[in-house]
Amino acid sequence: MKIGKSKRLLAFLLCMCVGSSLCGCSIIDEQWEVVEQYRKETATTEEKAKEEVTTTEALPEQNVLADFMNYDADTLGERIAVPNGYKRVGETSTVTTTTELATTTAVVGTTQQSGTDSAATTTQEATTQERRNDSGNSYSIEEFMRSLPVKKQDDKVMLYNGEEKKEQDSFAAIVNLALDSKNLQQRASSVMRLYAEYYWMNQKYDNMKYHLNNGFEMDYGKWIEGYRITVQNNTATWYNYGSAGDNYDTLLAYLEYYFCYSGMSSMLAESHEANPEQICVGDYFTDEKKENAAMVIDVAENEKGERCFLLAAGGSPGQDIEILKNPAHEDPWYYVSELKDTFSTPEFDLQKASCYHLTTLDSPATASGDASGNGTAATTTQDAVTSSSENE
């Protein structure tokens, strides 16, 4: 007759007790380890699953947007939590926090002084963080984007003219960067702003050789030597402005000029196609007509290698940069496995196939044109640029 598993275990325990009385209590621990090992080896699949559930710490519920948000946090990476079972891509055990990066308060409404650039005039009393890297280390683009300052919970998305944006329900967070008052930072320029801030923080000036709509190379390294651009007889050339310098005001003045004469086509000319299945921080999507753009500002991955991401976008007219909600979910993350050929944000639709990556994120700019199909050569003299109203 076969003896059942429970009867065999009971017999074993009885022998253990008898052995303990004969040999002393010192062998009880050793005998119990044998029993525990036997129990684990003979446990059914259901018993193992039940034990795993009861011994694993319960994860927080994530049913609505608020479950993902830490409204006391001042940086993007700390404000928005990843979905349960996911981990931020590129995150190390020693995460660089915003307080470890040099910070200053942005000048609001500064007027231009002789021989210097003025700070971009903002329309809100907010602080902009200069995450300038003077340590000699190079922060990754993931670290940089996660350290971006975000506005407080009840703050509003502001337009370039100081008015509140009419729609205030499209974002999970608002990036807290100074906004110009000239209606220049719109759609593509919001993406290029984030790239430029990252390069400037790491002092990667070889990567900051942006091209205007006509292909003129606007080299930030030359800009900080004191040179500026003038247009005469339909030709753009550099001239000596007479004052070298490199600070945050210098960067903002450079970007203001660049935004005047650039747009979606010039950004595409600086980019190459990217694979959305392997989405990375720094990729961006456009719509079918190449009128709107949203940048991948954070990426997380689960154990299966499935990725999700956050999107950042500006708008027209010029406005603060928003971290967009996902209208298909209660959380702000977009899941690669769910992307259709056309997928929606609260503001506009995007094309999965229209995924791009700025070429200078891979290496310093030499030539470009992968995404637009139009190569651009680096020049110091070029036919006159045309001003843009996001410039398309």
PDB file of N, CA, C and O in Angstrom, residues 7-69:
ATOM      1  N   LYS A   7       1.264  11.571   5.182  1.00  0.00           N
ATOM      2  CA  LYS A   7       1.563  10.512   6.158  1.00  0.00           C
ATOM      3  C   LYS A   7       3.068  10.304   6.287  1.00  0.00           C
ATOM      4  O   LYS A   7       3.590  10.078   7.370  1.00  0.00           O
ATOM      5  N   ARG A   8       3.766  10.389   5.131  1.00  0.00           N
ATOM      6  CA  ARG A   8       5.228  10.227   5.189  1.00  0.00           C
ATOM      7  C   ARG A   8       5.867  11.358   5.981  1.00  0.00           C
ATOM      8  O   ARG A   8       6.806  11.163   6.736  1.00  0.00           O
ATOM      9  N   LEU A   9       5.366  12.577   5.783  1.00  0.00           N
ATOM     10  CA  LEU A   9       5.895  13.723   6.527  1.00  0.00           C
ATOM     11  C   LEU A   9       5.637  13.566   8.012  1.00  0.00           C
ATOM     12  O   LEU A   9       6.495  13.864   8.849  1.00  0.00           O
ATOM     13  N   LEU A  10       4.409  13.056   8.387  1.00  0.00           N
ATOM     14  CA  LEU A  10       4.069  12.852   9.795  1.00  0.00           C
ATOM     15  C   LEU A  10       4.974  11.798  10.425  1.00  0.00           C
ATOM     16  O   LEU A  10       5.462  11.963  11.549  1.00  0.00           O
ATOM     17  N   ALA A  11       5.245  10.743   9.669  1.00  0.00           N
ATOM     18  CA  ALA A  11       6.137   9.699  10.179  1.00  0.00           C
ATOM     19  C   ALA A  11       7.545  10.233  10.397  1.00  0.00           C
ATOM     20  O   ALA A  11       8.224   9.920  11.383  1.00  0.00           O
ATOM     21  N   PHE A  12       7.962  11.075   9.479  1.00  0.00           N
ATOM     22  CA  PHE A  12       9.302  11.650   9.594  1.00  0.00           C
ATOM     23  C   PHE A  12       9.409  12.539  10.824  1.00  0.00           C
ATOM     24  O   PHE A  12      10.392  12.518  11.563  1.00  0.00           O
ATOM     25  N   LEU A  13       8.367  13.333  11.081  1.00  0.00           N
ATOM     26  CA  LEU A  13       8.365  14.214  12.258  1.00  0.00           C
ATOM     27  C   LEU A  13       8.378  13.407  13.544  1.00  0.00           C
ATOM     28  O   LEU A  13       9.030  13.772  14.522  1.00  0.00           O
ATOM     29  N   LEU A  14       7.615  12.266  13.564  1.00  0.00           N
ATOM     30  CA  LEU A  14       7.585  11.408  14.739  1.00  0.00           C
ATOM     31  C   LEU A  14       8.972  10.840  15.020  1.00  0.00           C
ATOM     32  O   LEU A  14       9.436  10.825  16.159  1.00  0.00           O
ATOM     33  N   CYS A  15       9.659  10.411  13.963  1.00  0.00           N
ATOM     34  CA  CYS A  15      11.031   9.897  14.129  1.00  0.00           C
ATOM     35  C   CYS A  15      11.952  10.984  14.640  1.00  0.00           C
ATOM     36  O   CYS A  15      12.848  10.745  15.456  1.00  0.00           O
ATOM     37  N   MET A  16      11.729  12.203  14.178  1.00  0.00           N
ATOM     38  CA  MET A  16      12.569  13.310  14.603  1.00  0.00           C
ATOM     39  C   MET A  16      12.402  13.564  16.099  1.00  0.00           C
ATOM     40  O   MET A  16      13.359  13.802  16.815  1.00  0.00           O
ATOM     41  N   CYS A  17      11.156  13.502  16.568  1.00  0.00           N
ATOM     42  CA  CYS A  17      10.909  13.743  17.987  1.00  0.00           C
ATOM     43  C   CYS A  17      11.543  12.647  18.845  1.00  0.00           C
ATOM     44  O   CYS A  17      12.133  12.911  19.899  1.00  0.00           O
ATOM     45  N   VAL A  18      11.392  11.385  18.386  1.00  0.00           N
ATOM     46  CA  VAL A  18      12.009  10.276  19.136  1.00  0.00           C
ATOM     47  C   VAL A  18      13.515  10.437  19.169  1.00  0.00           C
ATOM     48  O   VAL A  18      14.172  10.275  20.198  1.00  0.00           O
ATOM     49  N   GLY A  19      14.091  10.820  18.001  1.00  0.00           N
ATOM     50  CA  GLY A  19      15.538  11.014  17.947  1.00  0.00           C
ATOM     51  C   GLY A  19      15.980  12.124  18.856  1.00  0.00           C
ATOM     52  O   GLY A  19      17.042  12.075  19.480  1.00  0.00           O
ATOM     53  N   SER A  20      15.166  13.153  18.987  1.00  0.00           N
ATOM     54  CA  SER A  20      15.533  14.285  19.836  1.00  0.00           C
ATOM     55  C   SER A  20      15.579  13.872  21.290  1.00  0.00           C
ATOM     56  O   SER A  20      16.439  14.286  22.058  1.00  0.00           O
ATOM     57  N   SER A  21      14.617  13.011  21.711  1.00  0.00           N
ATOM     58  CA  SER A  21      14.585  12.598  23.117  1.00  0.00           C
ATOM     59  C   SER A  21      15.743  11.690  23.450  1.00  0.00           C
ATOM     60  O   SER A  21      16.210  11.655  24.584  1.00  0.00           O
ATOM     61  N   LEU A  22      16.207  10.961  22.447  1.00  0.00           N
ATOM     62  CA  LEU A  22      17.313  10.041  22.706  1.00  0.00           C
ATOM     63  C   LEU A  22      18.674  10.739  22.600  1.00  0.00           C
ATOM     64  O   LEU A  22      19.601  10.443  23.364  1.00  0.00           O
ATOM     65  N   CYS A  23      18.806  11.663  21.634  1.00  0.00           N
ATOM     66  CA  CYS A  23      20.125  12.247  21.351  1.00  0.00           C
ATOM     67  C   CYS A  23      20.286  13.655  21.882  1.00  0.00           C
ATOM     68  O   CYS A  23      21.362  14.222  21.811  1.00  0.00           O
ATOM     69  N   GLY A  24      19.184  14.234  22.404  1.00  0.00           N
ATOM     70  CA  GLY A  24      19.306  15.590  22.936  1.00  0.00           C
ATOM     71  C   GLY A  24      18.737  16.606  21.966  1.00  0.00           C
ATOM     72  O   GLY A  24      18.594  16.364  20.778  1.00  0.00           O
ATOM     73  N   CYS A  25      18.428  17.805  22.506  1.00  0.00           N
ATOM     74  CA  CYS A  25      17.764  18.850  21.716  1.00  0.00           C
ATOM     75  C   CYS A  25      18.706  19.517  20.718  1.00  0.00           C
ATOM     76  O   CYS A  25      18.268  20.296  19.887  1.00  0.00           O
ATOM     77  N   SER A  26      19.968  19.253  20.816  1.00  0.00           N
ATOM     78  CA  SER A  26      20.930  19.939  19.954  1.00  0.00           C
ATOM     79  C   SER A  26      20.739  19.592  18.486  1.00  0.00           C
ATOM     80  O   SER A  26      21.228  20.299  17.614  1.00  0.00           O
ATOM     81  N   ILE A  27      20.062  18.506  18.184  1.00  0.00           N
ATOM     82  CA  ILE A  27      19.914  18.122  16.773  1.00  0.00           C
ATOM     83  C   ILE A  27      18.596  18.600  16.172  1.00  0.00           C
ATOM     84  O   ILE A  27      18.326  18.362  15.003  1.00  0.00           O
ATOM     85  N   ILE A  28      17.785  19.306  16.961  1.00  0.00           N
ATOM     86  CA  ILE A  28      16.467  19.729  16.466  1.00  0.00           C
ATOM     87  C   ILE A  28      16.596  20.669  15.272  1.00  0.00           C
ATOM     88  O   ILE A  28      15.903  20.515  14.264  1.00  0.00           O
ATOM     89  N   ASP A  29      17.504  21.662  15.366  1.00  0.00           N
ATOM     90  CA  ASP A  29      17.660  22.630  14.281  1.00  0.00           C
ATOM     91  C   ASP A  29      18.055  21.936  12.993  1.00  0.00           C
ATOM     92  O   ASP A  29      17.544  22.260  11.905  1.00  0.00           O
ATOM     93  N   GLU A  30      18.974  20.989  13.105  1.00  0.00           N
ATOM     94  CA  GLU A  30      19.427  20.269  11.918  1.00  0.00           C
ATOM     95  C   GLU A  30      18.296  19.452  11.316  1.00  0.00           C
ATOM     96  O   GLU A  30      18.109  19.422  10.100  1.00  0.00           O
ATOM     97  N   GLN A  31      17.492  18.816  12.191  1.00  0.00           N
ATOM     98  CA  GLN A  31      16.382  18.017  11.697  1.00  0.00           C
ATOM     99  C   GLN A  31      15.311  18.884  11.044  1.00  0.00           C
ATOM    100  O   GLN A  31      14.707  18.515  10.034  1.00  0.00           O
ATOM    101  N   TRP A  32      15.086  20.067  11.619  1.00  0.00           N
ATOM    102  CA  TRP A  32      14.068  20.957  11.061  1.00  0.00           C
ATOM    103  C   TRP A  32      14.477  21.446   9.670  1.00  0.00           C
ATOM    104  O   TRP A  32      13.644  21.584   8.770  1.00  0.00           O
ATOM    105  N   GLU A  33      15.762  21.703   9.453  1.00  0.00           N
ATOM    106  CA  GLU A  33      16.234  22.112   8.134  1.00  0.00           C
ATOM    107  C   GLU A  33      15.957  21.026   7.107  1.00  0.00           C
ATOM    108  O   GLU A  33      15.587  21.308   5.961  1.00  0.00           O
ATOM    109  N   VAL A  34      16.122  19.755   7.509  1.00  0.00           N
ATOM    110  CA  VAL A  34      15.835  18.646   6.610  1.00  0.00           C
ATOM    111  C   VAL A  34      14.345  18.625   6.249  1.00  0.00           C
ATOM    112  O   VAL A  34      13.968  18.443   5.096  1.00  0.00           O
ATOM    113  N   VAL A  35      13.484  18.834   7.258  1.00  0.00           N
ATOM    114  CA  VAL A  35      12.041  18.850   7.029  1.00  0.00           C
ATOM    115  C   VAL A  35      11.644  19.991   6.098  1.00  0.00           C
ATOM    116  O   VAL A  35      10.837  19.818   5.177  1.00  0.00           O
ATOM    117  N   GLU A  36      12.216  21.175   6.327  1.00  0.00           N
ATOM    118  CA  GLU A  36      11.880  22.342   5.516  1.00  0.00           C
ATOM    119  C   GLU A  36      12.296  22.130   4.066  1.00  0.00           C
ATOM    120  O   GLU A  36      11.568  22.487   3.134  1.00  0.00           O
ATOM    121  N   GLN A  37      13.467  21.549   3.865  1.00  0.00           N
ATOM    122  CA  GLN A  37      13.929  21.260   2.518  1.00  0.00           C
ATOM    123  C   GLN A  37      13.013  20.252   1.838  1.00  0.00           C
ATOM    124  O   GLN A  37      12.667  20.390   0.659  1.00  0.00           O
ATOM    125  N   TYR A  38      12.567  19.245   2.608  1.00  0.00           N
ATOM    126  CA  TYR A  38      11.656  18.227   2.063  1.00  0.00           C
ATOM    127  C   TYR A  38      10.320  18.862   1.676  1.00  0.00           C
ATOM    128  O   TYR A  38       9.739  18.566   0.633  1.00  0.00           O
ATOM    129  N   ARG A  39       9.849  19.787   2.511  1.00  0.00           N
ATOM    130  CA  ARG A  39       8.570  20.447   2.234  1.00  0.00           C
ATOM    131  C   ARG A  39       8.646  21.264   0.940  1.00  0.00           C
ATOM    132  O   ARG A  39       7.731  21.247   0.117  1.00  0.00           O
ATOM    133  N   LYS A  40       9.764  22.007   0.743  1.00  0.00           N
ATOM    134  CA  LYS A  40       9.911  22.827  -0.455  1.00  0.00           C
ATOM    135  C   LYS A  40       9.995  21.973  -1.712  1.00  0.00           C
ATOM    136  O   LYS A  40       9.446  22.323  -2.759  1.00  0.00           O
ATOM    137  N   GLU A  41      10.693  20.843  -1.612  1.00  0.00           N
ATOM    138  CA  GLU A  41      10.872  19.980  -2.769  1.00  0.00           C
ATOM    139  C   GLU A  41       9.575  19.296  -3.183  1.00  0.00           C
ATOM    140  O   GLU A  41       9.368  18.988  -4.353  1.00  0.00           O
ATOM    141  N   THR A  42       8.703  19.043  -2.251  1.00  0.00           N
ATOM    142  CA  THR A  42       7.465  18.308  -2.549  1.00  0.00           C
ATOM    143  C   THR A  42       6.245  19.213  -2.667  1.00  0.00           C
ATOM    144  O   THR A  42       5.137  18.723  -2.897  1.00  0.00           O
ATOM    145  N   ALA A  43       6.441  20.513  -2.510  1.00  0.00           N
ATOM    146  CA  ALA A  43       5.307  21.439  -2.587  1.00  0.00           C
ATOM    147  C   ALA A  43       4.743  21.466  -3.998  1.00  0.00           C
ATOM    148  O   ALA A  43       5.473  21.366  -4.990  1.00  0.00           O
ATOM    149  N   THR A  44       3.440  21.615  -4.114  1.00  0.00           N
ATOM    150  CA  THR A  44       2.792  21.717  -5.419  1.00  0.00           C
ATOM    151  C   THR A  44       3.007  23.121  -5.986  1.00  0.00           C
ATOM    152  O   THR A  44       3.415  24.052  -5.287  1.00  0.00           O
ATOM    153  N   THR A  45       2.728  23.273  -7.271  1.00  0.00           N
ATOM    154  CA  THR A  45       2.863  24.574  -7.928  1.00  0.00           C
ATOM    155  C   THR A  45       1.975  25.616  -7.270  1.00  0.00           C
ATOM    156  O   THR A  45       2.378  26.771  -7.064  1.00  0.00           O
ATOM    157  N   GLU A  46       0.744  25.244  -6.898  1.00  0.00           N
ATOM    158  CA  GLU A  46      -0.181  26.173  -6.248  1.00  0.00           C
ATOM    159  C   GLU A  46       0.352  26.603  -4.890  1.00  0.00           C
ATOM    160  O   GLU A  46       0.241  27.777  -4.508  1.00  0.00           O
ATOM    161  N   GLU A  47       0.933  25.654  -4.148  1.00  0.00           N
ATOM    162  CA  GLU A  47       1.481  25.982  -2.830  1.00  0.00           C
ATOM    163  C   GLU A  47       2.652  26.945  -2.953  1.00  0.00           C
ATOM    164  O   GLU A  47       2.799  27.884  -2.173  1.00  0.00           O
ATOM    165  N   LYS A  48       3.522  26.725  -3.960  1.00  0.00           N
ATOM    166  CA  LYS A  48       4.662  27.621  -4.175  1.00  0.00           C
ATOM    167  C   LYS A  48       4.200  29.021  -4.546  1.00  0.00           C
ATOM    168  O   LYS A  48       4.725  30.014  -4.062  1.00  0.00           O
ATOM    169  N   ALA A  49       3.196  29.111  -5.429  1.00  0.00           N
ATOM    170  CA  ALA A  49       2.677  30.421  -5.847  1.00  0.00           C
ATOM    171  C   ALA A  49       2.061  31.166  -4.684  1.00  0.00           C
ATOM    172  O   ALA A  49       2.252  32.370  -4.505  1.00  0.00           O
ATOM    173  N   LYS A  50       1.308  30.440  -3.840  1.00  0.00           N
ATOM    174  CA  LYS A  50       0.687  31.064  -2.675  1.00  0.00           C
ATOM    175  C   LYS A  50       1.730  31.588  -1.710  1.00  0.00           C
ATOM    176  O   LYS A  50       1.603  32.688  -1.169  1.00  0.00           O
ATOM    177  N   GLU A  51       2.799  30.824  -1.506  1.00  0.00           N
ATOM    178  CA  GLU A  51       3.855  31.253  -0.587  1.00  0.00           C
ATOM    179  C   GLU A  51       4.577  32.488  -1.127  1.00  0.00           C
ATOM    180  O   GLU A  51       4.903  33.405  -0.388  1.00  0.00           O
ATOM    181  N   GLU A  52       4.792  32.530  -2.459  1.00  0.00           N
ATOM    182  CA  GLU A  52       5.473  33.674  -3.060  1.00  0.00           C
ATOM    183  C   GLU A  52       4.657  34.940  -2.885  1.00  0.00           C
ATOM    184  O   GLU A  52       5.189  36.011  -2.596  1.00  0.00           O
ATOM    185  N   VAL A  53       3.342  34.848  -3.044  1.00  0.00           N
ATOM    186  CA  VAL A  53       2.467  36.013  -2.884  1.00  0.00           C
ATOM    187  C   VAL A  53       2.503  36.523  -1.455  1.00  0.00           C
ATOM    188  O   VAL A  53       2.577  37.726  -1.201  1.00  0.00           O
ATOM    189  N   THR A  54       2.471  35.615  -0.489  1.00  0.00           N
ATOM    190  CA  THR A  54       2.399  36.024   0.908  1.00  0.00           C
ATOM    191  C   THR A  54       3.726  36.553   1.429  1.00  0.00           C
ATOM    192  O   THR A  54       3.763  37.291   2.405  1.00  0.00           O
ATOM    193  N   THR A  55       4.840  36.191   0.764  1.00  0.00           N
ATOM    194  CA  THR A  55       6.146  36.639   1.245  1.00  0.00           C
ATOM    195  C   THR A  55       6.674  37.843   0.484  1.00  0.00           C
ATOM    196  O   THR A  55       7.671  38.431   0.858  1.00  0.00           O
ATOM    197  N   THR A  56       6.032  38.225  -0.642  1.00  0.00           N
ATOM    198  CA  THR A  56       6.470  39.369  -1.429  1.00  0.00           C
ATOM    199  C   THR A  56       5.788  40.635  -0.934  1.00  0.00           C
ATOM    200  O   THR A  56       4.594  40.651  -0.707  1.00  0.00           O
ATOM    201  N   GLU A  57       6.580  41.684  -0.780  1.00  0.00           N
ATOM    202  CA  GLU A  57       6.020  42.954  -0.310  1.00  0.00           C
ATOM    203  C   GLU A  57       5.036  43.494  -1.345  1.00  0.00           C
ATOM    204  O   GLU A  57       5.313  43.547  -2.539  1.00  0.00           O
ATOM    205  N   ALA A  58       3.876  43.894  -0.892  1.00  0.00           N
ATOM    206  CA  ALA A  58       2.831  44.374  -1.788  1.00  0.00           C
ATOM    207  C   ALA A  58       3.248  45.689  -2.436  1.00  0.00           C
ATOM    208  O   ALA A  58       3.754  46.588  -1.777  1.00  0.00           O
ATOM    209  N   LEU A  59       3.040  45.796  -3.764  1.00  0.00           N
ATOM    210  CA  LEU A  59       3.346  47.018  -4.482  1.00  0.00           C
ATOM    211  C   LEU A  59       2.189  48.001  -4.319  1.00  0.00           C
ATOM    212  O   LEU A  59       1.047  47.593  -4.147  1.00  0.00           O
ATOM    213  N   PRO A  60       2.486  49.302  -4.384  1.00  0.00           N
ATOM    214  CA  PRO A  60       1.408  50.288  -4.235  1.00  0.00           C
ATOM    215  C   PRO A  60       0.433  50.204  -5.400  1.00  0.00           C
ATOM    216  O   PRO A  60       0.804  49.871  -6.526  1.00  0.00           O
ATOM    217  N   GLU A  61      -0.815  50.477  -5.128  1.00  0.00           N
ATOM    218  CA  GLU A  61      -1.817  50.469  -6.180  1.00  0.00           C
ATOM    219  C   GLU A  61      -1.570  51.620  -7.146  1.00  0.00           C
ATOM    220  O   GLU A  61      -1.148  52.704  -6.761  1.00  0.00           O
ATOM    221  N   GLN A  62      -1.842  51.358  -8.421  1.00  0.00           N
ATOM    222  CA  GLN A  62      -1.686  52.378  -9.454  1.00  0.00           C
ATOM    223  C   GLN A  62      -2.927  52.351 -10.335  1.00  0.00           C
ATOM    224  O   GLN A  62      -2.913  51.837 -11.444  1.00  0.00           O
ATOM    225  N   ASN A  63      -3.983  52.925  -9.830  1.00  0.00           N
ATOM    226  CA  ASN A  63      -5.268  52.890 -10.524  1.00  0.00           C
ATOM    227  C   ASN A  63      -5.605  54.209 -11.212  1.00  0.00           C
ATOM    228  O   ASN A  63      -6.310  54.228 -12.211  1.00  0.00           O
ATOM    229  N   VAL A  64      -5.113  55.319 -10.660  1.00  0.00           N
ATOM    230  CA  VAL A  64      -5.398  56.634 -11.222  1.00  0.00           C
ATOM    231  C   VAL A  64      -4.102  57.425 -11.301  1.00  0.00           C
ATOM    232  O   VAL A  64      -3.071  57.032 -10.756  1.00  0.00           O
ATOM    233  N   LEU A  65      -4.146  58.555 -11.984  1.00  0.00           N
ATOM    234  CA  LEU A  65      -2.947  59.370 -12.202  1.00  0.00           C
ATOM    235  C   LEU A  65      -2.245  59.724 -10.902  1.00  0.00           C
ATOM    236  O   LEU A  65      -1.015  59.665 -10.802  1.00  0.00           O
ATOM    237  N   ALA A  66      -3.028  60.076  -9.877  1.00  0.00           N
ATOM    238  CA  ALA A  66      -2.443  60.507  -8.608  1.00  0.00           C
ATOM    239  C   ALA A  66      -1.570  59.424  -7.981  1.00  0.00           C
ATOM    240  O   ALA A  66      -0.640  59.726  -7.229  1.00  0.00           O
ATOM    241  N   ASP A  67      -1.849  58.143  -8.299  1.00  0.00           N
ATOM    242  CA  ASP A  67      -1.055  57.052  -7.739  1.00  0.00           C
ATOM    243  C   ASP A  67       0.371  57.043  -8.281  1.00  0.00           C
ATOM    244  O   ASP A  67       1.256  56.423  -7.690  1.00  0.00           O
ATOM    245  N   PHE A  68       0.588  57.720  -9.413  1.00  0.00           N
ATOM    246  CA  PHE A  68       1.913  57.777 -10.024  1.00  0.00           C
ATOM    247  C   PHE A  68       2.677  59.036  -9.631  1.00  0.00           C
ATOM    248  O   PHE A  68       3.852  59.176  -9.961  1.00  0.00           O
ATOM    249  N   MET A  69       2.010  59.957  -8.944  1.00  0.00           N
ATOM    250  CA  MET A  69       2.567  61.279  -8.753  1.00  0.00           C
ATOM    251  C   MET A  69       3.047  61.514  -7.325  1.00  0.00           C
ATOM    252  O   MET A  69       2.357  61.163  -6.363  1.00  0.00           O
TER     253      MET A  69
END
